[in-house]
mmCIF file of C-alpha atoms and ligand atoms in Angstrom:
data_model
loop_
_atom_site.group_PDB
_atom_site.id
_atom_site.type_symbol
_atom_site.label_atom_id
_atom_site.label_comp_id
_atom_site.label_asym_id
_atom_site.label_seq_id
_atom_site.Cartn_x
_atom_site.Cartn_y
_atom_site.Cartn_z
ATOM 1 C CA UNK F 221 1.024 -105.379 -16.460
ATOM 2 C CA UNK F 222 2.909 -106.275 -13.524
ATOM 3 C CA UNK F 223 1.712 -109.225 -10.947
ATOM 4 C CA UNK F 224 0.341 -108.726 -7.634
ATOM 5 C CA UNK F 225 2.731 -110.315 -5.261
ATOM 6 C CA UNK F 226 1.004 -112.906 -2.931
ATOM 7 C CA UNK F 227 2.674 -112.173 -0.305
ATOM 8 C CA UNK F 228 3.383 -116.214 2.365
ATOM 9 C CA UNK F 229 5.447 -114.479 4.687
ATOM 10 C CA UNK F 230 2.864 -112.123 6.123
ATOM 11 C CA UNK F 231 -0.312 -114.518 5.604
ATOM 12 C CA UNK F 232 1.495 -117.193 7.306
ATOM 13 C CA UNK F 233 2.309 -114.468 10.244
ATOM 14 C CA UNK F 234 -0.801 -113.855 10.796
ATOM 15 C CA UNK F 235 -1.759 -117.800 11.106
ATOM 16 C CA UNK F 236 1.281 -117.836 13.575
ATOM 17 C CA UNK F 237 -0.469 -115.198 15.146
ATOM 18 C CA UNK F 238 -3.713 -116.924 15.951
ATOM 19 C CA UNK F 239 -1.505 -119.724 16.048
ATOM 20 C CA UNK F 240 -0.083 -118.600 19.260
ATOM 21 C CA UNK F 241 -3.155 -117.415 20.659
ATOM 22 C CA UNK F 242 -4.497 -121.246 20.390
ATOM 23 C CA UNK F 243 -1.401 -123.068 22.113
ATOM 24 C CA UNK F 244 -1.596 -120.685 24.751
ATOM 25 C CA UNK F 245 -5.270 -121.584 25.275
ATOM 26 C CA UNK F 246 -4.765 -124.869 25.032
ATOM 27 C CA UNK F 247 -1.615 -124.597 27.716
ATOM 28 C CA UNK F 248 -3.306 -122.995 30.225
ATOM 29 C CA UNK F 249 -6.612 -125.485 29.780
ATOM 30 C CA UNK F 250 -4.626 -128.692 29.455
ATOM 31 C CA UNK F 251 -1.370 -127.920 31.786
ATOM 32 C CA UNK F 252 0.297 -128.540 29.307
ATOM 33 C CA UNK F 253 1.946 -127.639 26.071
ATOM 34 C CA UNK F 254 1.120 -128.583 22.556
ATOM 35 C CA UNK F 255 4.218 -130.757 21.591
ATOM 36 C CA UNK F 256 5.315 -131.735 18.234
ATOM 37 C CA UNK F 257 8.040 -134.043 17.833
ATOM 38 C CA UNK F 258 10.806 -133.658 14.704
ATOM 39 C CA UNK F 259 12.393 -136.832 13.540
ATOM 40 C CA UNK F 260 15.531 -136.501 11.393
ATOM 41 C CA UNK F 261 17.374 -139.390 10.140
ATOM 42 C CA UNK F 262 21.381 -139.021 9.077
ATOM 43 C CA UNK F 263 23.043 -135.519 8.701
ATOM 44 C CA UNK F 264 21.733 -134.085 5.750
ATOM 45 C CA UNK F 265 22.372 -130.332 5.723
ATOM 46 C CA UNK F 266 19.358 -129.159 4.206
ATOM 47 C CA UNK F 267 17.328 -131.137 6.101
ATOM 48 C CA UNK F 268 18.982 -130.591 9.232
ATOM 49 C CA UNK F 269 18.035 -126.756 8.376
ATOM 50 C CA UNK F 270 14.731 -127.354 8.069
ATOM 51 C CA UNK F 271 13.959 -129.195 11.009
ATOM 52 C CA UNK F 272 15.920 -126.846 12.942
ATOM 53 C CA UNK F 273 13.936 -124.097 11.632
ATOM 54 C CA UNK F 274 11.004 -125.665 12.442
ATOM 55 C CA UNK F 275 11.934 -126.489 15.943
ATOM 56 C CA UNK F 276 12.576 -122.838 16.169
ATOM 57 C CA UNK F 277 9.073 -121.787 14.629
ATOM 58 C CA UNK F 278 7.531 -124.063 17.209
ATOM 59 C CA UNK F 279 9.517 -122.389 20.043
ATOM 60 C CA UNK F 280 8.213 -118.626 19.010
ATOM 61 C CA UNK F 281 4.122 -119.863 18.948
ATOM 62 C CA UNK F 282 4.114 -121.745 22.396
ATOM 63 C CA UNK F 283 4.463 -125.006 21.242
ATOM 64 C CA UNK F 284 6.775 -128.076 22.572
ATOM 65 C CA UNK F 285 9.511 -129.436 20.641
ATOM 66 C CA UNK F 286 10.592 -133.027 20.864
ATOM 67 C CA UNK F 287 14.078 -133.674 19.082
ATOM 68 C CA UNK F 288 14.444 -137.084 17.997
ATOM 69 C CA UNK F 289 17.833 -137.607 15.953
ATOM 70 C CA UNK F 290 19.096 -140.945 14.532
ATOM 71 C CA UNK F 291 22.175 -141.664 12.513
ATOM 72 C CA UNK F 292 22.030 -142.456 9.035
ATOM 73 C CA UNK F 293 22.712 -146.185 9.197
ATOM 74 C CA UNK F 294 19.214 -146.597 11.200
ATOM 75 C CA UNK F 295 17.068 -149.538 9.799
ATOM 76 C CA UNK F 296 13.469 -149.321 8.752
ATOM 77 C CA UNK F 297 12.628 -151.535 11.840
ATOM 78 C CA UNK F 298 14.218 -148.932 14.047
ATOM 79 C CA UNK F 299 12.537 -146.021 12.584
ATOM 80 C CA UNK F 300 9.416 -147.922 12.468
ATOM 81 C CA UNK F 301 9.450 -148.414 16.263
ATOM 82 C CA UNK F 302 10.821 -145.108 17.342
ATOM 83 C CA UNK F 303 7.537 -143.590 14.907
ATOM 84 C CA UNK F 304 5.287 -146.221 16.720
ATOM 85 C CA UNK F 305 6.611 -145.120 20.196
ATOM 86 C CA UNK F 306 5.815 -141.126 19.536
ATOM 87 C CA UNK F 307 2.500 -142.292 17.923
ATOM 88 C CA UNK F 308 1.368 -143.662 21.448
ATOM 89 C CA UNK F 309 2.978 -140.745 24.113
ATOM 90 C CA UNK F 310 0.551 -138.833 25.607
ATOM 91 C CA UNK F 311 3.026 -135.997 25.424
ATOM 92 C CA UNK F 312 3.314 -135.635 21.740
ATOM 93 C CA UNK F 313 0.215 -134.347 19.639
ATOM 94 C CA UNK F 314 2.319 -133.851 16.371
ATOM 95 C CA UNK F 315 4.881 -135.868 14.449
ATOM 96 C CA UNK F 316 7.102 -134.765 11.661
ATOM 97 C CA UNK F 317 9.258 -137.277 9.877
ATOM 98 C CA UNK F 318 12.074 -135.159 7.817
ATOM 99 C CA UNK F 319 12.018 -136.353 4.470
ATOM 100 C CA UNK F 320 13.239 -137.622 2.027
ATOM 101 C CA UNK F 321 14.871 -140.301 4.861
ATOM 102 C CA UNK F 322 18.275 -142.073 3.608
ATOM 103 C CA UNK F 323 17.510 -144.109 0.162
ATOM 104 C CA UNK F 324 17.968 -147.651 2.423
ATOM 105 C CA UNK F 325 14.508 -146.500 4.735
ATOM 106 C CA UNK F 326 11.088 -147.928 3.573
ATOM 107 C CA UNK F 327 9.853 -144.193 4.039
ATOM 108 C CA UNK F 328 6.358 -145.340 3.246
ATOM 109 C CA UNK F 329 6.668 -147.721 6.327
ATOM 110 C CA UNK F 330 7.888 -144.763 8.076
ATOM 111 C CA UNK F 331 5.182 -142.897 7.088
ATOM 112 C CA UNK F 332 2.879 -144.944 7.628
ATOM 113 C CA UNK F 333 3.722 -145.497 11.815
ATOM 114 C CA UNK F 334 2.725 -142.345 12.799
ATOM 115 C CA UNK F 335 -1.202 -142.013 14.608
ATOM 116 C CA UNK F 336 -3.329 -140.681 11.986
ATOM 117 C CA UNK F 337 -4.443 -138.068 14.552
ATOM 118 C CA UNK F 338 -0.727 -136.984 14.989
ATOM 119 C CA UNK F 339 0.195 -136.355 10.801
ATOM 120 C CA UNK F 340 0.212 -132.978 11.220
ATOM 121 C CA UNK F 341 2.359 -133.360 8.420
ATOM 122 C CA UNK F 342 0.009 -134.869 6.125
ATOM 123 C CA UNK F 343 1.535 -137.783 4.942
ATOM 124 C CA UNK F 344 0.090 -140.497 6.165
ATOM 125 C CA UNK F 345 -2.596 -142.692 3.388
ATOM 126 C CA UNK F 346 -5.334 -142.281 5.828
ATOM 127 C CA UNK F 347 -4.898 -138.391 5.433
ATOM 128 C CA UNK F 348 -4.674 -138.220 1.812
ATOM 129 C CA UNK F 349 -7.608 -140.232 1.786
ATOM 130 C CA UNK F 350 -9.695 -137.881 4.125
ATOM 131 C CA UNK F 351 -8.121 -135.100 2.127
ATOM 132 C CA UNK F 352 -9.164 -136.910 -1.158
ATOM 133 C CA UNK F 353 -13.094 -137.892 0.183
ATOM 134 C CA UNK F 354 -13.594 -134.223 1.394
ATOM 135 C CA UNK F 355 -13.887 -135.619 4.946
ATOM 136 C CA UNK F 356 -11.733 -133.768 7.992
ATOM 137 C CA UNK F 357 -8.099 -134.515 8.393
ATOM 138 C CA UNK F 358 -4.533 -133.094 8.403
ATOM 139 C CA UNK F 359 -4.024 -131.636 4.600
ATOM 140 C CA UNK F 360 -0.043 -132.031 3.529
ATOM 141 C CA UNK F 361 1.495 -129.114 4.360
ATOM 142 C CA UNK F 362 2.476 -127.229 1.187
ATOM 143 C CA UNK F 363 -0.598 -127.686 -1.020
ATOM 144 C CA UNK F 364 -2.927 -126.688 2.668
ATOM 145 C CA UNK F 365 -0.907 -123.964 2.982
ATOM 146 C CA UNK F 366 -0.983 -123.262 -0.771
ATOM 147 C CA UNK F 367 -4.727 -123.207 -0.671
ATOM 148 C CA UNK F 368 -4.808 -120.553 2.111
ATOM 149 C CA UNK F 369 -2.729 -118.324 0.615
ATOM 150 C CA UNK F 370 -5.144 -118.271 -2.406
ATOM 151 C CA UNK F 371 -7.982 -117.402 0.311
ATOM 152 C CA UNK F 372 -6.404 -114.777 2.083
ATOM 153 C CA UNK F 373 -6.272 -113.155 -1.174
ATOM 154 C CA UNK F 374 -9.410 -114.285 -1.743
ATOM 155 C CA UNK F 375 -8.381 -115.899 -5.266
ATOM 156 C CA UNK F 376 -11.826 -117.425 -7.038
ATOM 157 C CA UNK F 377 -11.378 -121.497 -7.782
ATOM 158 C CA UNK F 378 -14.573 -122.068 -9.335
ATOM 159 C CA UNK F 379 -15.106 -123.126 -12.745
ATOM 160 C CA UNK F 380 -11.133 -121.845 -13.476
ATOM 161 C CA UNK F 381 -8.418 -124.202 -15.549
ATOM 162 C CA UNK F 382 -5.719 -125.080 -12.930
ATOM 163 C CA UNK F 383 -2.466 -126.461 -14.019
ATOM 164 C CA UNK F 384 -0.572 -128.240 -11.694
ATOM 165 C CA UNK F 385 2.767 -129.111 -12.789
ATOM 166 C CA UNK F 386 4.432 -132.159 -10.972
ATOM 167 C CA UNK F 387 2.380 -135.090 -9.522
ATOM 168 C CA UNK F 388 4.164 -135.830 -6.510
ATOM 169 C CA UNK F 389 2.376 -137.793 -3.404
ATOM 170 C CA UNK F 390 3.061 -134.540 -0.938
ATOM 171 C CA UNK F 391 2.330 -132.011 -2.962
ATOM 172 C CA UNK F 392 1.450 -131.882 -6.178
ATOM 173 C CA UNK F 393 -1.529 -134.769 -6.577
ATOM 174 C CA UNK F 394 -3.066 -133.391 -2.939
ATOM 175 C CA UNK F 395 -2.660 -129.227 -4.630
ATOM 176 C CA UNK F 396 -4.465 -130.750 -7.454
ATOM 177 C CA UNK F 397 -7.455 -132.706 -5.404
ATOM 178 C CA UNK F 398 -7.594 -129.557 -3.037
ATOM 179 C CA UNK F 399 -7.947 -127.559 -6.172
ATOM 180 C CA UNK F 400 -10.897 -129.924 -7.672
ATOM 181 C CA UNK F 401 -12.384 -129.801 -4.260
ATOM 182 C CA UNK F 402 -13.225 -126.130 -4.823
ATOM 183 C CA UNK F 403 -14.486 -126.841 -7.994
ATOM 184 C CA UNK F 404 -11.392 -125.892 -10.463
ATOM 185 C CA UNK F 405 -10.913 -128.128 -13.538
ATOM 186 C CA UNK F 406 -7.239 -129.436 -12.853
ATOM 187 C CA UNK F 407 -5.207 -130.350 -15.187
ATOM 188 C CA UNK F 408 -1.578 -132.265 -14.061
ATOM 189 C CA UNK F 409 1.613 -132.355 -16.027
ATOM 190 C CA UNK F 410 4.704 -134.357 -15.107
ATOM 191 C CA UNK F 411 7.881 -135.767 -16.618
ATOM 192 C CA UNK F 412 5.958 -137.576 -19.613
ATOM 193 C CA UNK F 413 3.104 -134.337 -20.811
ATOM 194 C CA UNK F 414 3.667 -133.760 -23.995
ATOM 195 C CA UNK F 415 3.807 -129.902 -25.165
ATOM 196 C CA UNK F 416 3.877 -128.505 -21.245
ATOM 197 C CA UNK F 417 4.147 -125.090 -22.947
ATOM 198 C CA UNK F 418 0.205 -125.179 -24.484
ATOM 199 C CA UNK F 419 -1.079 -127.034 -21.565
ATOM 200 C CA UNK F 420 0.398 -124.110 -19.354
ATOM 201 C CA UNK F 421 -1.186 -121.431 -21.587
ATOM 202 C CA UNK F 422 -4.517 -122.178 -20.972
ATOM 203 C CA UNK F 423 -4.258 -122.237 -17.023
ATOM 204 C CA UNK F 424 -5.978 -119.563 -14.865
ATOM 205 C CA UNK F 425 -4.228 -120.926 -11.837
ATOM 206 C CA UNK F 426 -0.700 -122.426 -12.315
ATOM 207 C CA UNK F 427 0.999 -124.152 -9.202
ATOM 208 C CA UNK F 428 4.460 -125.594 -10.353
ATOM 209 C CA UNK F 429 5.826 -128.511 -8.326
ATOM 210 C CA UNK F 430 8.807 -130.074 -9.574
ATOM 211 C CA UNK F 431 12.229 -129.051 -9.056
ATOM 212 C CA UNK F 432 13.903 -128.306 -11.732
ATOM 213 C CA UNK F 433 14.738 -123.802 -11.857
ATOM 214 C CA UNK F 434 12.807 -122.231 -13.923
ATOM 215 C CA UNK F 435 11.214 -124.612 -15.926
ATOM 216 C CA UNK F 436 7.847 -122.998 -16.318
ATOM 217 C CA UNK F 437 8.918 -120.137 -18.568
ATOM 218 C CA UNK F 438 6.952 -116.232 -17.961
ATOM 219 C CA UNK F 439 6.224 -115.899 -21.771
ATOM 220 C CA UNK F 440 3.951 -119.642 -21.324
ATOM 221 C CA UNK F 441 1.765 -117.175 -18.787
ATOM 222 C CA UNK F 442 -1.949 -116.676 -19.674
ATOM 223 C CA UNK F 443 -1.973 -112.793 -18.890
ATOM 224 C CA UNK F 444 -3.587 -112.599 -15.442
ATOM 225 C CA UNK F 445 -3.266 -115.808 -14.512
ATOM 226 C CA UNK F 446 -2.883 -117.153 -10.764
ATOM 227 C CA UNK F 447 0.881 -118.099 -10.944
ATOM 228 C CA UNK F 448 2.354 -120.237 -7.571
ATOM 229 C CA UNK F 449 5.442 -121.412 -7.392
ATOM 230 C CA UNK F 450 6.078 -124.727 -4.660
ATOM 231 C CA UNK F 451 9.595 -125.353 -6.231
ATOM 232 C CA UNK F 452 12.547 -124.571 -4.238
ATOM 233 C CA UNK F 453 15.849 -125.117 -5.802
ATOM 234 C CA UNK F 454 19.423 -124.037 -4.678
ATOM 235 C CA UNK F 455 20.295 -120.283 -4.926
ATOM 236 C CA UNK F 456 16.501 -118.739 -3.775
ATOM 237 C CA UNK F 457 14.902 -120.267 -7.301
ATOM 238 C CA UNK F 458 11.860 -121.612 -8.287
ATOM 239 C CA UNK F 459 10.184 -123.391 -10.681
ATOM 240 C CA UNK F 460 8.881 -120.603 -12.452
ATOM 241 C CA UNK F 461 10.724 -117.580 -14.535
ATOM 242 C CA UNK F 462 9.855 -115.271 -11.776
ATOM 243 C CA UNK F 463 10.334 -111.520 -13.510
ATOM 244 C CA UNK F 464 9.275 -112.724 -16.641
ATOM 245 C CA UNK F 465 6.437 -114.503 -15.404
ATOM 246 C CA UNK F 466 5.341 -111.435 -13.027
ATOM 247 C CA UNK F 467 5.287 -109.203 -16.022
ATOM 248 C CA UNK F 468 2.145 -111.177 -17.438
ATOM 249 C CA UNK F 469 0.468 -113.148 -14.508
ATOM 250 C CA UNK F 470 -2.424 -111.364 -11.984
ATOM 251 C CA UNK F 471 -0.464 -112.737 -9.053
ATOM 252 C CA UNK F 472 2.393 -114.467 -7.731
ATOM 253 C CA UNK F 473 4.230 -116.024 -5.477
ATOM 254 C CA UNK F 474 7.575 -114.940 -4.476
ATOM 255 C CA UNK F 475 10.662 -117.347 -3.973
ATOM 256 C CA UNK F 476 11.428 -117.338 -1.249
ATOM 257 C CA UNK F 477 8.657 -115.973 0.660
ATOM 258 C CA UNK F 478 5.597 -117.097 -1.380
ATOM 259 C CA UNK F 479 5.013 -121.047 -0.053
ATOM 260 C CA UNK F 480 7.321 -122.405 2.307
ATOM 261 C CA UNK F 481 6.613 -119.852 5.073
ATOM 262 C CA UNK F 482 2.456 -121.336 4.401
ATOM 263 C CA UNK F 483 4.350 -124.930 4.927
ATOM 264 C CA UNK F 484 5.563 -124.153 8.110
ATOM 265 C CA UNK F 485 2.848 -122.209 9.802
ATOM 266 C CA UNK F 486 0.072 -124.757 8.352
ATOM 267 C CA UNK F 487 2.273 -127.558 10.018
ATOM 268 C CA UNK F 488 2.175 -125.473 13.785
ATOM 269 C CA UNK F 489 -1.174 -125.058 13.108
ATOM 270 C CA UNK F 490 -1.905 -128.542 12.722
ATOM 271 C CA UNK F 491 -0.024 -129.314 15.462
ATOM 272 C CA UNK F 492 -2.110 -127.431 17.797
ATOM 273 C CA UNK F 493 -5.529 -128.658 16.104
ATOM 274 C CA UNK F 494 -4.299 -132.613 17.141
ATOM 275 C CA UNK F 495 -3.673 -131.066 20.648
ATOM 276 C CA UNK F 496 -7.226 -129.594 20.652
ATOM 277 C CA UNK F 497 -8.675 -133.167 19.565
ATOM 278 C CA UNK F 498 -7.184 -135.173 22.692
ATOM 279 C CA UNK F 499 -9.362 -132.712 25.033
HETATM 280 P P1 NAP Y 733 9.377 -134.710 -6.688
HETATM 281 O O1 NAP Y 733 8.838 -135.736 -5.767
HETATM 282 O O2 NAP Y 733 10.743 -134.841 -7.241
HETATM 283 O O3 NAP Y 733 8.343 -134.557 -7.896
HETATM 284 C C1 NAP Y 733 8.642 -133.763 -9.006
HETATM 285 C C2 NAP Y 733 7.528 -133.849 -10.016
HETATM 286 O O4 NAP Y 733 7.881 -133.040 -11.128
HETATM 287 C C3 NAP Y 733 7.265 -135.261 -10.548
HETATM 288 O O5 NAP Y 733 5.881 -135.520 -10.585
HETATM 289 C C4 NAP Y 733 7.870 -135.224 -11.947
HETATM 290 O O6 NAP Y 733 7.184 -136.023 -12.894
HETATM 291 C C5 NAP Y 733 7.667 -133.769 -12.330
HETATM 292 N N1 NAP Y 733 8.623 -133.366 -13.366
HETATM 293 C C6 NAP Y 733 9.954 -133.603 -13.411
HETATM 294 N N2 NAP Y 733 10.469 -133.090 -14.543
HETATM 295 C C7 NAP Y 733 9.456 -132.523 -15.222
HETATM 296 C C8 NAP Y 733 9.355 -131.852 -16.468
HETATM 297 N N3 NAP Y 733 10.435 -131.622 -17.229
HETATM 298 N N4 NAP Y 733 8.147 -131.410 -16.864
HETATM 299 C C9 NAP Y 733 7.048 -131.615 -16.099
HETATM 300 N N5 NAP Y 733 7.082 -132.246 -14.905
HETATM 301 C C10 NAP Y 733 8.273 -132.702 -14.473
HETATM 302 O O7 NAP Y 733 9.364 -133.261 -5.993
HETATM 303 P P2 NAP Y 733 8.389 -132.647 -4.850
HETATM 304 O O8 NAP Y 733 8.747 -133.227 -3.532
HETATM 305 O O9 NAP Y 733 6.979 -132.638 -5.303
HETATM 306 O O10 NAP Y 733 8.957 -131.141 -4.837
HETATM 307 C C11 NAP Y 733 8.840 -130.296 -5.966
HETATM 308 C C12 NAP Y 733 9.474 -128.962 -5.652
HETATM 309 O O11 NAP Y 733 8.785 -128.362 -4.558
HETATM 310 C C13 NAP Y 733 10.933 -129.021 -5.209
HETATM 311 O O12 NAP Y 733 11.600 -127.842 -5.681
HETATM 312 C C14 NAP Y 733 10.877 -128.963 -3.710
HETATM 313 O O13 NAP Y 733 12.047 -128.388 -3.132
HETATM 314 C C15 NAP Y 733 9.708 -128.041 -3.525
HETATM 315 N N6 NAP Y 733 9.032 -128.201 -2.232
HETATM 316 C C16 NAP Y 733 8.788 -127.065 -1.535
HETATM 317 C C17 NAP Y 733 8.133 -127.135 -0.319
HETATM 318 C C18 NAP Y 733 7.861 -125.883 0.413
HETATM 319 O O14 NAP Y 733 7.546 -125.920 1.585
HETATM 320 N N7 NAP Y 733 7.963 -124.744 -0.239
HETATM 321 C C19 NAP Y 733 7.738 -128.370 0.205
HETATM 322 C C20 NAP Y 733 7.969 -129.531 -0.549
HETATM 323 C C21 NAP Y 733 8.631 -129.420 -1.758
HETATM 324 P P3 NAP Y 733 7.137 -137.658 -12.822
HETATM 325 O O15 NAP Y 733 6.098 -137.963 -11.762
HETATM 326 O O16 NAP Y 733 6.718 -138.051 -14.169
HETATM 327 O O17 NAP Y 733 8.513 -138.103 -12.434
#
């Protein structure tokens, strides 16, 4: 058996797609465009990447880019206020805070200063709150995006083991609360499971969110399972054995090209929703 391949890069196209039609609704109601500032802290290559490739994302859908760049010595305080600022301009619907920040930053703090109806990003307490009470809010990026991808492939949840592997505040707790929400019985591993190898065979759904290549190995697979992999590590690899894993699973996410393009166009969506709510 060989897996079906769930393919981010074209589902999130097609939410750029009606992505673009909404900012340039929105622009031609409001006068102006939906605007989404990108805070980076310090000179991290990867993250610098990221935020640029954002930036650029935002560009192609018709939405406003606000660049806001400070050097890696820059105090909590100062981030704090420069968060606090962006959180009460008129002209910015969306903030994204690059993370992780330098080790020195309270990011929490950092976090926590942006407008709960400008976390497009998700990362705010107040939105993993509304996320966790099932009440309306920004969903982190990767596991919202992660749950649409499942949709568009129209992926049952209901009564179905999911394993999520890695308990992190952005992505894998939320993945495993958005999972519950649609009635899945989650199950989370992290640094201190014991036996992640029998806990992982009796998944239907498997999202792996950790970080380390390869870790979830394909012959752990429960043939036809839901296999999707969040982990990005250097060289194009993810968390899961990809070939060997594809030979047993039902479907699969691709690395690249599986969740990080959902990331990115949940985020512009997002972004164009908190322009939506200030009309
Ligand atoms: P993180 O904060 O470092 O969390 C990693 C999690 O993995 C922790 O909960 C940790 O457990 C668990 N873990 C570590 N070693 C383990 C092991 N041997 N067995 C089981 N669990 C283990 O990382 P993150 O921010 O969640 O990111 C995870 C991965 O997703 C990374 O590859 C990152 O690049 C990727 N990512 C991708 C996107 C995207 O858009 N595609 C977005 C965000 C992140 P403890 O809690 O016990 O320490």
């Amino acid at each position: 058996m060989s897996a079906r391949v769930l393919d981010g890069t074209a589902v999130a196209r097609s939410l750029l797609a009606r992505t673009a039609e909404r900012a340039g609704a929105f622009t031609a109601a409001a006068g102006r465009t939906p605007t989404l500032a990108t805070v980076l802290v310090g000179d991290d290559p990867a993250s610098r990447t990221y935020v640029k490739m954002k930036r650029n994302r935002c560009a192609a859908v018709g939405i406003g880019s606000r660049a806001v760049e400070l050097p890696a010595e820059t105090t909590t305080e100062r981030l704090v206020a420069e968060i606090t600022a962006l959180s009460t301009d008129p002209d910015v619907d969306g903030i994204l805070l690059q993370h992780p920040v330098p080790a020195h930053i309270d990011e929490r703090a950092a976090f926590e200063a942006i407008a709960p109806g400008k976390d497009v990003d998700g990362v705010t307490m107040h939105s993993f709150a509304a996320m966790a009470f099932g009440e309306p809010g920004f969903h982190s990026c990767t596991p919202g995006g992660i749950l649409r991808l499942l949709d568009a492939y129209d992926i049952p949840l209901a009564g179905r083991r999911a394993v999520v592997v890695g308990r992190s505040p952005i992505l894998g707790k939320p993945v495993g609360m958005l999972l519950l929400a649609r009635d899945a019985t989650v199950t989370y591993c992290h640094s201190r499971t014991a036996d992640l190898a029998a806990v992982v065979r009796e998944a239907d759904v498997v999202v792996a969110a950790v970080g380390k290549p390869e870790l979830v190995r394909g012959e752990w697979i429960k043939p036809g399972a839901v296999v999707v992999d969040a982990g990005y590590n250097p060289g194009n690899v993810g968390d899961v054995e990809y070939a060997a894993a594809a030979e047993r699973a039902g479907f699969i996410t691709p690395v690249p090209g599986g969740v990080g393009p959902m990331t990115v166009a949940l985020l512009l969506a997002q972004t164009v929703s908190a322009a939506e709510a200030t009309r």
